[in-house]
Amino acid sequence: MNQKIKKIGVLTSGGDAPGMNAAIRAVVRSCTFHKFSCVGIFRGYEGLIEGDFKELGPRSVKNIINKGGTFLKSARSKEFRTKEGRKKAFENLQNNAIDALVVIGGDGTFTGATIFSEEHNFPIVGLPGTIDNDIYGTDVTIGYDTALNTVVEAIDKIRDTANSHNRLFLVEVMGRNAGSIALNAGIGAGAEEVLIPEENLGRERLLQSLKRSKKAGKSSSIIVVSEGDQIGKNIFKLADYITNNLNEYEVRVTVLGHIQRGGAPSCYDRVLASRLGVSAVDALLDGKSDCMIGIAHNKITSVPFSEAIKSSNELDLELVRVSDIVSL
Ligand code: F6P
């Protein structure tokens, strides 16, 4: 047990994700449970540099488990990328007697944490909070399940209008360079095709597949396009290409955008965030640092930041086969 820790700081950084509030709540209440103080740091590393801190007790985090976004707010700090910025951050932590940090975010957050902890020998534990599900060392990230449900709900609605007009819809989803959201939501929403960065389908094969769909008697179609996919990179150009080469389809485009980041977290995300938040404080108590707390096969795991940021969460390509079969 790390006897030195008496006060823990918690922050959220990078793109927000539903369930971040539940994670903060778990960290704060876990601190109370262990009789530590907890300090909320606003606007991620930006607030760390500016000393935007607030003591949090168990009642400070009431009624937030069901809220999307992050009440601590988030930012992508440029200044934290500089040595001077990180020095200011360290001084603020010292001046406020904060002994350790829990940072909730994605790989950018963990990269910043690694450099900071190396420079200042400061205990930091991370929690994976991003809708993209692209972090190595955890089966899922906080916010991913909610985002999937948001996408599926949206595509269900798009399908209604696609069907009524016999149209082909290209639906762009988030995920940065990862196809997790696209592939899983595509299967869940019954998409005819899913374009993901991990697999290069190619425009010609896409046309062939759409022709087959028509022949098979489909009157409307949904193609889910991951924002990182090469042929879907410019979804409007792809729409033109299909229109110019397949006149039997009337094509429309929907870019789902940031609605995928909002909304009340699903029960799965709330439970995941609560488990990870409690485990993050346990990890600091056990003397752990420079690691991310994740989940694998429903068991809590701890992965060094160096590994978590080195590679991304590999997509299970078996899902591509499933998607191909169930969309026949
Ligand atoms: O990492 C989360 C994410 O929503 C990605 O899916 C997307 O590419 C990016 O953030 C969008 O970032 P911003 O909020 O800066 O537009």
mmCIF file of C-alpha atoms and ligand atoms in Angstrom:
data_model
loop_
_atom_site.group_PDB
_atom_site.id
_atom_site.type_symbol
_atom_site.label_atom_id
_atom_site.label_comp_id
_atom_site.label_asym_id
_atom_site.label_seq_id
_atom_site.Cartn_x
_atom_site.Cartn_y
_atom_site.Cartn_z
ATOM 1 C CA MET A 1 0.000 0.000 0.000
ATOM 2 C CA ASN A 2 1.235 3.469 -0.918
ATOM 3 C CA GLN A 3 1.136 5.325 2.436
ATOM 4 C CA LYS A 4 2.226 8.594 0.830
ATOM 5 C CA ILE A 5 -1.011 9.220 -1.071
ATOM 6 C CA LYS A 6 -3.449 11.488 0.727
ATOM 7 C CA LYS A 7 -4.884 13.555 -2.090
ATOM 8 C CA ILE A 8 -5.761 12.482 -5.639
ATOM 9 C CA GLY A 9 -6.506 14.737 -8.592
ATOM 10 C CA VAL A 10 -8.870 13.648 -11.347
ATOM 11 C CA LEU A 11 -9.294 15.089 -14.849
ATOM 12 C CA THR A 12 -10.862 14.302 -18.201
ATOM 13 C CA SER A 13 -8.979 15.079 -21.393
ATOM 14 C CA GLY A 14 -9.384 14.717 -25.173
ATOM 15 C CA GLY A 15 -12.754 14.063 -26.808
ATOM 16 C CA ASP A 16 -15.484 13.626 -24.201
ATOM 17 C CA ALA A 17 -17.312 10.325 -23.945
ATOM 18 C CA PRO A 18 -20.552 9.265 -22.243
ATOM 19 C CA GLY A 19 -19.665 7.635 -18.927
ATOM 20 C CA MET A 20 -16.849 10.026 -18.058
ATOM 21 C CA ASN A 21 -19.051 11.533 -15.320
ATOM 22 C CA ALA A 22 -19.688 8.077 -13.899
ATOM 23 C CA ALA A 23 -15.922 7.463 -13.851
ATOM 24 C CA ILE A 24 -15.226 10.762 -12.050
ATOM 25 C CA ARG A 25 -17.953 9.925 -9.529
ATOM 26 C CA ALA A 26 -16.382 6.533 -8.864
ATOM 27 C CA VAL A 27 -12.926 8.060 -8.358
ATOM 28 C CA VAL A 28 -14.269 10.730 -5.978
ATOM 29 C CA ARG A 29 -16.291 8.293 -3.899
ATOM 30 C CA SER A 30 -13.476 5.775 -3.850
ATOM 31 C CA CYS A 31 -11.242 8.498 -2.425
ATOM 32 C CA THR A 32 -13.844 9.133 0.287
ATOM 33 C CA PHE A 33 -14.013 5.404 0.986
ATOM 34 C CA HIS A 34 -10.226 5.294 1.499
ATOM 35 C CA LYS A 35 -10.299 8.576 3.456
ATOM 36 C CA PHE A 36 -8.329 10.552 0.846
ATOM 37 C CA SER A 37 -9.165 13.976 -0.465
ATOM 38 C CA CYS A 38 -10.059 14.363 -4.101
ATOM 39 C CA VAL A 39 -9.524 17.377 -6.330
ATOM 40 C CA GLY A 40 -11.328 17.875 -9.620
ATOM 41 C CA ILE A 41 -9.167 19.476 -12.306
ATOM 42 C CA PHE A 42 -11.183 21.361 -14.916
ATOM 43 C CA ARG A 43 -10.502 21.340 -18.693
ATOM 44 C CA GLY A 44 -7.980 18.501 -18.646
ATOM 45 C CA TYR A 45 -4.289 19.369 -18.830
ATOM 46 C CA GLU A 46 -5.228 22.965 -19.624
ATOM 47 C CA GLY A 47 -6.745 23.343 -16.139
ATOM 48 C CA LEU A 48 -3.786 21.517 -14.636
ATOM 49 C CA ILE A 49 -1.497 24.202 -16.041
ATOM 50 C CA GLU A 50 -3.795 27.029 -14.950
ATOM 51 C CA GLY A 51 -4.558 25.612 -11.498
ATOM 52 C CA ASP A 52 -8.290 25.329 -12.205
ATOM 53 C CA PHE A 53 -8.939 23.011 -9.245
ATOM 54 C CA LYS A 54 -11.866 22.265 -6.940
ATOM 55 C CA GLU A 55 -12.079 19.969 -3.925
ATOM 56 C CA LEU A 56 -14.709 17.295 -4.570
ATOM 57 C CA GLY A 57 -16.608 15.293 -1.982
ATOM 58 C CA PRO A 58 -19.159 12.517 -2.454
ATOM 59 C CA ARG A 59 -22.026 15.028 -2.718
ATOM 60 C CA SER A 60 -20.200 17.060 -5.396
ATOM 61 C CA VAL A 61 -20.774 14.171 -7.779
ATOM 62 C CA LYS A 62 -24.435 13.519 -7.024
ATOM 63 C CA ASN A 63 -26.865 13.164 -9.935
ATOM 64 C CA ILE A 64 -24.184 12.887 -12.597
ATOM 65 C CA ILE A 65 -24.045 9.127 -13.235
ATOM 66 C CA ASN A 66 -26.807 9.533 -15.829
ATOM 67 C CA LYS A 67 -25.316 12.566 -17.595
ATOM 68 C CA GLY A 68 -23.359 12.584 -20.851
ATOM 69 C CA GLY A 69 -20.298 14.780 -21.361
ATOM 70 C CA THR A 70 -17.974 15.545 -18.468
ATOM 71 C CA PHE A 71 -18.790 18.028 -15.735
ATOM 72 C CA LEU A 72 -15.043 18.624 -15.307
ATOM 73 C CA LYS A 73 -15.004 19.644 -18.982
ATOM 74 C CA SER A 74 -12.325 18.541 -21.407
ATOM 75 C CA ALA A 75 -9.683 20.033 -23.675
ATOM 76 C CA ARG A 76 -6.838 19.068 -25.975
ATOM 77 C CA SER A 77 -4.023 21.130 -24.461
ATOM 78 C CA LYS A 78 -1.266 22.445 -26.720
ATOM 79 C CA GLU A 79 0.645 23.943 -23.792
ATOM 80 C CA PHE A 80 0.931 20.592 -22.041
ATOM 81 C CA ARG A 81 2.989 19.448 -25.027
ATOM 82 C CA THR A 82 5.695 21.897 -23.938
ATOM 83 C CA LYS A 83 8.190 21.334 -21.119
ATOM 84 C CA GLU A 84 7.297 24.735 -19.605
ATOM 85 C CA GLY A 85 3.590 23.866 -19.590
ATOM 86 C CA ARG A 86 4.246 20.569 -17.842
ATOM 87 C CA LYS A 87 6.500 22.317 -15.305
ATOM 88 C CA LYS A 88 3.683 24.743 -14.434
ATOM 89 C CA ALA A 89 1.338 21.777 -14.063
ATOM 90 C CA PHE A 90 3.741 20.049 -11.695
ATOM 91 C CA GLU A 91 4.117 23.176 -9.566
ATOM 92 C CA ASN A 92 0.344 23.464 -9.264
ATOM 93 C CA LEU A 93 0.109 19.864 -8.112
ATOM 94 C CA GLN A 94 2.800 20.458 -5.510
ATOM 95 C CA ASN A 95 1.244 23.724 -4.302
ATOM 96 C CA ASN A 96 -2.069 21.939 -3.822
ATOM 97 C CA ALA A 97 -0.466 18.917 -2.128
ATOM 98 C CA ILE A 98 -1.859 16.548 -4.755
ATOM 99 C CA ASP A 99 0.031 13.245 -4.581
ATOM 100 C CA ALA A 100 -1.320 11.355 -7.591
ATOM 101 C CA LEU A 101 -3.522 11.741 -10.656
ATOM 102 C CA VAL A 102 -6.252 9.784 -12.396
ATOM 103 C CA VAL A 103 -6.530 10.878 -16.029
ATOM 104 C CA ILE A 104 -9.518 9.815 -18.116
ATOM 105 C CA GLY A 105 -9.143 10.002 -21.896
ATOM 106 C CA GLY A 106 -7.641 8.406 -24.983
ATOM 107 C CA ASP A 107 -4.151 7.793 -26.308
ATOM 108 C CA GLY A 108 -3.291 11.525 -26.510
ATOM 109 C CA THR A 109 -4.115 11.777 -22.796
ATOM 110 C CA PHE A 110 -1.906 8.792 -21.986
ATOM 111 C CA THR A 111 0.961 10.097 -24.117
ATOM 112 C CA GLY A 112 0.879 13.374 -22.152
ATOM 113 C CA ALA A 113 0.687 11.440 -18.878
ATOM 114 C CA THR A 114 3.700 9.285 -19.780
ATOM 115 C CA ILE A 115 5.917 12.255 -20.586
ATOM 116 C CA PHE A 116 4.764 14.150 -17.494
ATOM 117 C CA SER A 117 5.303 11.267 -15.120
ATOM 118 C CA GLU A 118 8.768 10.552 -16.603
ATOM 119 C CA GLU A 119 9.815 14.181 -16.205
ATOM 120 C CA HIS A 120 8.448 14.694 -12.715
ATOM 121 C CA ASN A 121 8.294 11.181 -11.283
ATOM 122 C CA PHE A 122 4.620 11.672 -10.491
ATOM 123 C CA PRO A 123 2.151 8.773 -9.943
ATOM 124 C CA ILE A 124 -0.511 8.659 -12.671
ATOM 125 C CA VAL A 125 -3.089 6.065 -13.561
ATOM 126 C CA GLY A 126 -5.298 6.343 -16.663
ATOM 127 C CA LEU A 127 -8.788 5.216 -17.585
ATOM 128 C CA PRO A 128 -9.752 4.645 -21.245
ATOM 129 C CA GLY A 129 -12.450 7.192 -22.052
ATOM 130 C CA THR A 130 -13.243 7.551 -25.750
ATOM 131 C CA ILE A 131 -16.086 6.516 -28.008
ATOM 132 C CA ASP A 132 -13.581 5.187 -30.586
ATOM 133 C CA ASN A 133 -12.690 1.926 -28.765
ATOM 134 C CA ASP A 134 -9.199 2.214 -30.199
ATOM 135 C CA ILE A 135 -7.065 1.714 -27.085
ATOM 136 C CA TYR A 136 -4.820 -1.300 -26.826
ATOM 137 C CA GLY A 137 -5.118 -3.286 -23.589
ATOM 138 C CA THR A 138 -8.822 -2.980 -22.938
ATOM 139 C CA ASP A 139 -11.673 -4.818 -24.641
ATOM 140 C CA VAL A 140 -13.812 -1.707 -24.489
ATOM 141 C CA THR A 141 -13.467 1.969 -23.667
ATOM 142 C CA ILE A 142 -15.831 4.126 -21.623
ATOM 143 C CA GLY A 143 -18.394 5.683 -23.976
ATOM 144 C CA TYR A 144 -18.110 3.189 -26.810
ATOM 145 C CA ASP A 145 -21.249 1.203 -25.956
ATOM 146 C CA THR A 146 -23.352 4.367 -25.695
ATOM 147 C CA ALA A 147 -22.004 5.662 -29.013
ATOM 148 C CA LEU A 148 -22.858 2.341 -30.672
ATOM 149 C CA ASN A 149 -26.419 2.570 -29.397
ATOM 150 C CA THR A 150 -26.698 6.163 -30.609
ATOM 151 C CA VAL A 151 -25.504 5.144 -34.083
ATOM 152 C CA VAL A 152 -27.828 2.156 -34.292
ATOM 153 C CA GLU A 153 -30.804 4.268 -33.207
ATOM 154 C CA ALA A 154 -29.961 6.883 -35.852
ATOM 155 C CA ILE A 155 -29.532 4.295 -38.608
ATOM 156 C CA ASP A 156 -32.845 2.657 -37.678
ATOM 157 C CA LYS A 157 -34.461 6.024 -38.392
ATOM 158 C CA ILE A 158 -32.531 6.504 -41.611
ATOM 159 C CA ARG A 159 -33.664 3.049 -42.712
ATOM 160 C CA ASP A 160 -37.310 4.119 -42.430
ATOM 161 C CA THR A 161 -36.868 6.946 -44.914
ATOM 162 C CA ALA A 162 -34.421 4.965 -47.090
ATOM 163 C CA ASN A 163 -37.052 2.280 -47.448
ATOM 164 C CA SER A 164 -39.879 4.676 -48.228
ATOM 165 C CA HIS A 165 -37.927 6.184 -51.137
ATOM 166 C CA ASN A 166 -35.934 3.134 -52.284
ATOM 167 C CA ARG A 167 -32.740 5.054 -51.619
ATOM 168 C CA LEU A 168 -29.138 4.224 -50.853
ATOM 169 C CA PHE A 169 -27.778 6.005 -47.772
ATOM 170 C CA LEU A 170 -24.130 6.504 -46.954
ATOM 171 C CA VAL A 171 -23.881 7.061 -43.201
ATOM 172 C CA GLU A 172 -20.596 8.399 -41.878
ATOM 173 C CA VAL A 173 -19.685 7.491 -38.301
ATOM 174 C CA MET A 174 -16.819 8.528 -36.035
ATOM 175 C CA GLY A 175 -13.891 6.423 -34.886
ATOM 176 C CA ARG A 176 -10.887 8.463 -36.014
ATOM 177 C CA ASN A 177 -8.609 5.745 -37.516
ATOM 178 C CA ALA A 178 -10.504 2.824 -36.062
ATOM 179 C CA GLY A 179 -13.446 0.946 -37.578
ATOM 180 C CA SER A 180 -14.891 -0.438 -34.342
ATOM 181 C CA ILE A 181 -17.934 1.826 -34.249
ATOM 182 C CA ALA A 182 -18.643 1.364 -37.971
ATOM 183 C CA LEU A 183 -18.346 -2.405 -38.020
ATOM 184 C CA ASN A 184 -20.290 -3.143 -34.856
ATOM 185 C CA ALA A 185 -22.990 -0.555 -35.449
ATOM 186 C CA GLY A 186 -23.160 -1.733 -39.076
ATOM 187 C CA ILE A 187 -23.935 -5.277 -37.974
ATOM 188 C CA GLY A 188 -26.321 -4.038 -35.289
ATOM 189 C CA ALA A 189 -28.216 -1.818 -37.692
ATOM 190 C CA GLY A 190 -28.238 -4.338 -40.547
ATOM 191 C CA ALA A 191 -26.064 -2.359 -42.983
ATOM 192 C CA GLU A 192 -25.472 -3.780 -46.454
ATOM 193 C CA GLU A 193 -21.820 -2.704 -46.460
ATOM 194 C CA VAL A 194 -19.398 -1.321 -43.912
ATOM 195 C CA LEU A 195 -16.318 0.641 -44.967
ATOM 196 C CA ILE A 196 -13.543 0.602 -42.374
ATOM 197 C CA PRO A 197 -9.894 1.715 -42.394
ATOM 198 C CA GLU A 198 -8.696 -1.772 -41.369
ATOM 199 C CA GLU A 199 -9.990 -3.340 -44.609
ATOM 200 C CA ASN A 200 -9.661 -1.824 -48.022
ATOM 201 C CA LEU A 201 -12.810 -2.821 -49.888
ATOM 202 C CA GLY A 202 -12.090 -0.676 -52.938
ATOM 203 C CA ARG A 203 -14.621 1.281 -54.957
ATOM 204 C CA GLU A 204 -15.012 -1.335 -57.680
ATOM 205 C CA ARG A 205 -15.889 -4.108 -55.216
ATOM 206 C CA LEU A 206 -18.326 -1.764 -53.530
ATOM 207 C CA LEU A 207 -20.133 -1.241 -56.839
ATOM 208 C CA GLN A 208 -20.233 -4.997 -57.456
ATOM 209 C CA SER A 209 -21.667 -5.562 -54.010
ATOM 210 C CA LEU A 210 -24.359 -2.923 -54.551
ATOM 211 C CA LYS A 211 -25.268 -4.496 -57.896
ATOM 212 C CA ARG A 212 -25.627 -7.874 -56.167
ATOM 213 C CA SER A 213 -27.852 -6.275 -53.520
ATOM 214 C CA LYS A 214 -30.127 -4.905 -56.241
ATOM 215 C CA LYS A 215 -30.253 -8.290 -57.966
ATOM 216 C CA ALA A 216 -31.063 -9.950 -54.643
ATOM 217 C CA GLY A 217 -34.167 -7.802 -54.495
ATOM 218 C CA LYS A 218 -33.108 -5.092 -52.072
ATOM 219 C CA SER A 219 -34.844 -1.825 -52.718
ATOM 220 C CA SER A 220 -32.954 0.335 -50.252
ATOM 221 C CA SER A 221 -29.485 0.081 -48.784
ATOM 222 C CA ILE A 222 -27.414 1.443 -45.937
ATOM 223 C CA ILE A 223 -23.642 1.715 -46.180
ATOM 224 C CA VAL A 224 -21.867 2.613 -42.954
ATOM 225 C CA VAL A 225 -18.657 4.536 -43.626
ATOM 226 C CA SER A 226 -16.040 4.956 -40.930
ATOM 227 C CA GLU A 227 -14.554 8.460 -41.001
ATOM 228 C CA GLY A 228 -11.032 6.974 -41.279
ATOM 229 C CA ASP A 229 -11.780 4.750 -44.263
ATOM 230 C CA GLN A 230 -9.763 5.517 -47.389
ATOM 231 C CA ILE A 231 -12.508 5.301 -50.000
ATOM 232 C CA GLY A 232 -15.007 6.932 -47.690
ATOM 233 C CA LYS A 233 -12.600 9.766 -46.783
ATOM 234 C CA ASN A 234 -14.709 12.154 -48.769
ATOM 235 C CA ILE A 235 -18.149 10.690 -48.388
ATOM 236 C CA PHE A 236 -19.755 13.222 -50.772
ATOM 237 C CA LYS A 237 -17.320 12.271 -53.548
ATOM 238 C CA LEU A 238 -18.105 8.620 -52.896
ATOM 239 C CA ALA A 239 -21.802 9.423 -53.245
ATOM 240 C CA ASP A 240 -21.091 11.086 -56.633
ATOM 241 C CA TYR A 241 -19.029 8.113 -57.742
ATOM 242 C CA ILE A 242 -21.847 5.679 -56.948
ATOM 243 C CA THR A 243 -24.433 7.937 -58.605
ATOM 244 C CA ASN A 244 -22.293 8.209 -61.755
ATOM 245 C CA ASN A 245 -21.682 4.480 -61.979
ATOM 246 C CA LEU A 246 -24.926 2.953 -60.773
ATOM 247 C CA ASN A 247 -27.931 4.849 -61.995
ATOM 248 C CA GLU A 248 -30.349 2.431 -60.363
ATOM 249 C CA TYR A 249 -29.625 3.988 -56.968
ATOM 250 C CA GLU A 250 -30.657 7.372 -55.659
ATOM 251 C CA VAL A 251 -27.938 8.235 -53.141
ATOM 252 C CA ARG A 252 -28.114 10.349 -49.975
ATOM 253 C CA VAL A 253 -25.464 11.121 -47.363
ATOM 254 C CA THR A 254 -25.828 11.484 -43.582
ATOM 255 C CA VAL A 255 -22.858 12.466 -41.431
ATOM 256 C CA LEU A 256 -23.763 11.597 -37.850
ATOM 257 C CA GLY A 257 -20.984 13.724 -36.328
ATOM 258 C CA HIS A 258 -20.844 14.774 -32.711
ATOM 259 C CA ILE A 259 -24.259 13.444 -31.683
ATOM 260 C CA GLN A 260 -22.282 10.205 -31.289
ATOM 261 C CA ARG A 261 -20.381 11.745 -28.378
ATOM 262 C CA GLY A 262 -23.407 12.959 -26.427
ATOM 263 C CA GLY A 263 -26.355 11.530 -24.564
ATOM 264 C CA ALA A 264 -26.949 9.642 -21.357
ATOM 265 C CA PRO A 265 -24.484 6.778 -20.913
ATOM 266 C CA SER A 266 -25.816 3.250 -21.339
ATOM 267 C CA CYS A 267 -26.020 1.030 -18.270
ATOM 268 C CA TYR A 268 -23.006 -0.879 -19.603
ATOM 269 C CA ASP A 269 -20.906 2.300 -19.738
ATOM 270 C CA ARG A 270 -22.036 3.396 -16.263
ATOM 271 C CA VAL A 271 -21.048 0.068 -14.730
ATOM 272 C CA LEU A 272 -17.775 -0.071 -16.677
ATOM 273 C CA ALA A 273 -16.867 3.477 -15.649
ATOM 274 C CA SER A 274 -17.718 2.745 -12.006
ATOM 275 C CA ARG A 275 -15.595 -0.413 -11.956
ATOM 276 C CA LEU A 276 -12.645 1.285 -13.636
ATOM 277 C CA GLY A 277 -12.874 4.374 -11.399
ATOM 278 C CA VAL A 278 -12.748 2.285 -8.215
ATOM 279 C CA SER A 279 -9.891 0.198 -9.640
ATOM 280 C CA ALA A 280 -7.876 3.291 -10.581
ATOM 281 C CA VAL A 281 -7.782 4.422 -6.947
ATOM 282 C CA ASP A 282 -6.991 0.845 -5.837
ATOM 283 C CA ALA A 283 -4.107 0.790 -8.326
ATOM 284 C CA LEU A 284 -2.628 4.031 -6.959
ATOM 285 C CA LEU A 285 -2.983 2.616 -3.439
ATOM 286 C CA ASP A 286 -1.086 -0.486 -4.556
ATOM 287 C CA GLY A 287 1.762 1.763 -5.663
ATOM 288 C CA LYS A 288 1.029 1.403 -9.396
ATOM 289 C CA SER A 289 1.739 4.223 -11.839
ATOM 290 C CA ASP A 290 2.179 4.867 -15.568
ATOM 291 C CA CYS A 291 -0.530 2.416 -16.426
ATOM 292 C CA MET A 292 -4.043 2.273 -17.769
ATOM 293 C CA ILE A 293 -6.756 0.334 -16.001
ATOM 294 C CA GLY A 294 -8.854 -1.530 -18.532
ATOM 295 C CA ILE A 295 -11.033 -4.576 -18.859
ATOM 296 C CA ALA A 296 -10.328 -7.876 -20.619
ATOM 297 C CA HIS A 297 -12.694 -10.843 -20.580
ATOM 298 C CA ASN A 298 -14.721 -8.943 -17.977
ATOM 299 C CA LYS A 299 -11.767 -8.799 -15.559
ATOM 300 C CA ILE A 300 -9.984 -5.598 -14.561
ATOM 301 C CA THR A 301 -6.495 -5.339 -16.077
ATOM 302 C CA SER A 302 -3.604 -2.952 -15.837
ATOM 303 C CA VAL A 303 -1.507 -2.134 -18.908
ATOM 304 C CA PRO A 304 1.581 0.123 -18.979
ATOM 305 C CA PHE A 305 0.888 3.422 -20.792
ATOM 306 C CA SER A 306 3.778 2.560 -23.132
ATOM 307 C CA GLU A 307 1.815 -0.462 -24.396
ATOM 308 C CA ALA A 308 -1.577 1.230 -24.413
ATOM 309 C CA ILE A 309 -0.293 3.961 -26.733
ATOM 310 C CA LYS A 310 1.984 1.793 -28.873
ATOM 311 C CA SER A 311 -0.667 -0.092 -30.743
ATOM 312 C CA SER A 312 -4.399 0.200 -31.169
ATOM 313 C CA ASN A 313 -7.152 -2.189 -30.194
ATOM 314 C CA GLU A 314 -7.090 -4.755 -32.979
ATOM 315 C CA LEU A 315 -10.399 -5.140 -34.713
ATOM 316 C CA ASP A 316 -11.746 -8.689 -34.770
ATOM 317 C CA LEU A 317 -11.923 -9.292 -38.513
ATOM 318 C CA GLU A 318 -14.242 -12.239 -37.934
ATOM 319 C CA LEU A 319 -16.835 -9.496 -37.581
ATOM 320 C CA VAL A 320 -16.260 -8.549 -41.233
ATOM 321 C CA ARG A 321 -17.239 -12.080 -42.220
ATOM 322 C CA VAL A 322 -20.311 -11.921 -39.999
ATOM 323 C CA SER A 323 -21.253 -8.593 -41.530
ATOM 324 C CA ASP A 324 -20.854 -10.005 -45.078
ATOM 325 C CA ILE A 325 -22.953 -13.072 -44.316
ATOM 326 C CA VAL A 326 -25.806 -11.382 -42.477
ATOM 327 C CA SER A 327 -26.146 -8.674 -45.108
ATOM 328 C CA LEU A 328 -26.823 -11.110 -47.975
HETATM 329 O O1 F6P B 1 -11.740 10.628 -30.397
HETATM 330 C C1 F6P B 1 -13.092 10.903 -30.375
HETATM 331 C C2 F6P B 1 -13.505 11.618 -31.621
HETATM 332 O O2 F6P B 1 -14.901 11.883 -31.513
HETATM 333 C C3 F6P B 1 -13.195 10.917 -32.933
HETATM 334 O O3 F6P B 1 -14.095 9.888 -33.220
HETATM 335 C C4 F6P B 1 -13.231 12.064 -33.903
HETATM 336 O O4 F6P B 1 -12.406 11.798 -35.011
HETATM 337 C C5 F6P B 1 -12.693 13.203 -33.099
HETATM 338 O O5 F6P B 1 -12.849 12.859 -31.736
HETATM 339 C C6 F6P B 1 -13.379 14.530 -33.341
HETATM 340 O O6 F6P B 1 -12.714 15.484 -32.610
HETATM 341 P P1 F6P B 1 -13.250 16.964 -32.335
HETATM 342 O O7 F6P B 1 -14.163 16.890 -31.156
HETATM 343 O O8 F6P B 1 -12.027 17.731 -32.031
HETATM 344 O O9 F6P B 1 -13.986 17.404 -33.550
#
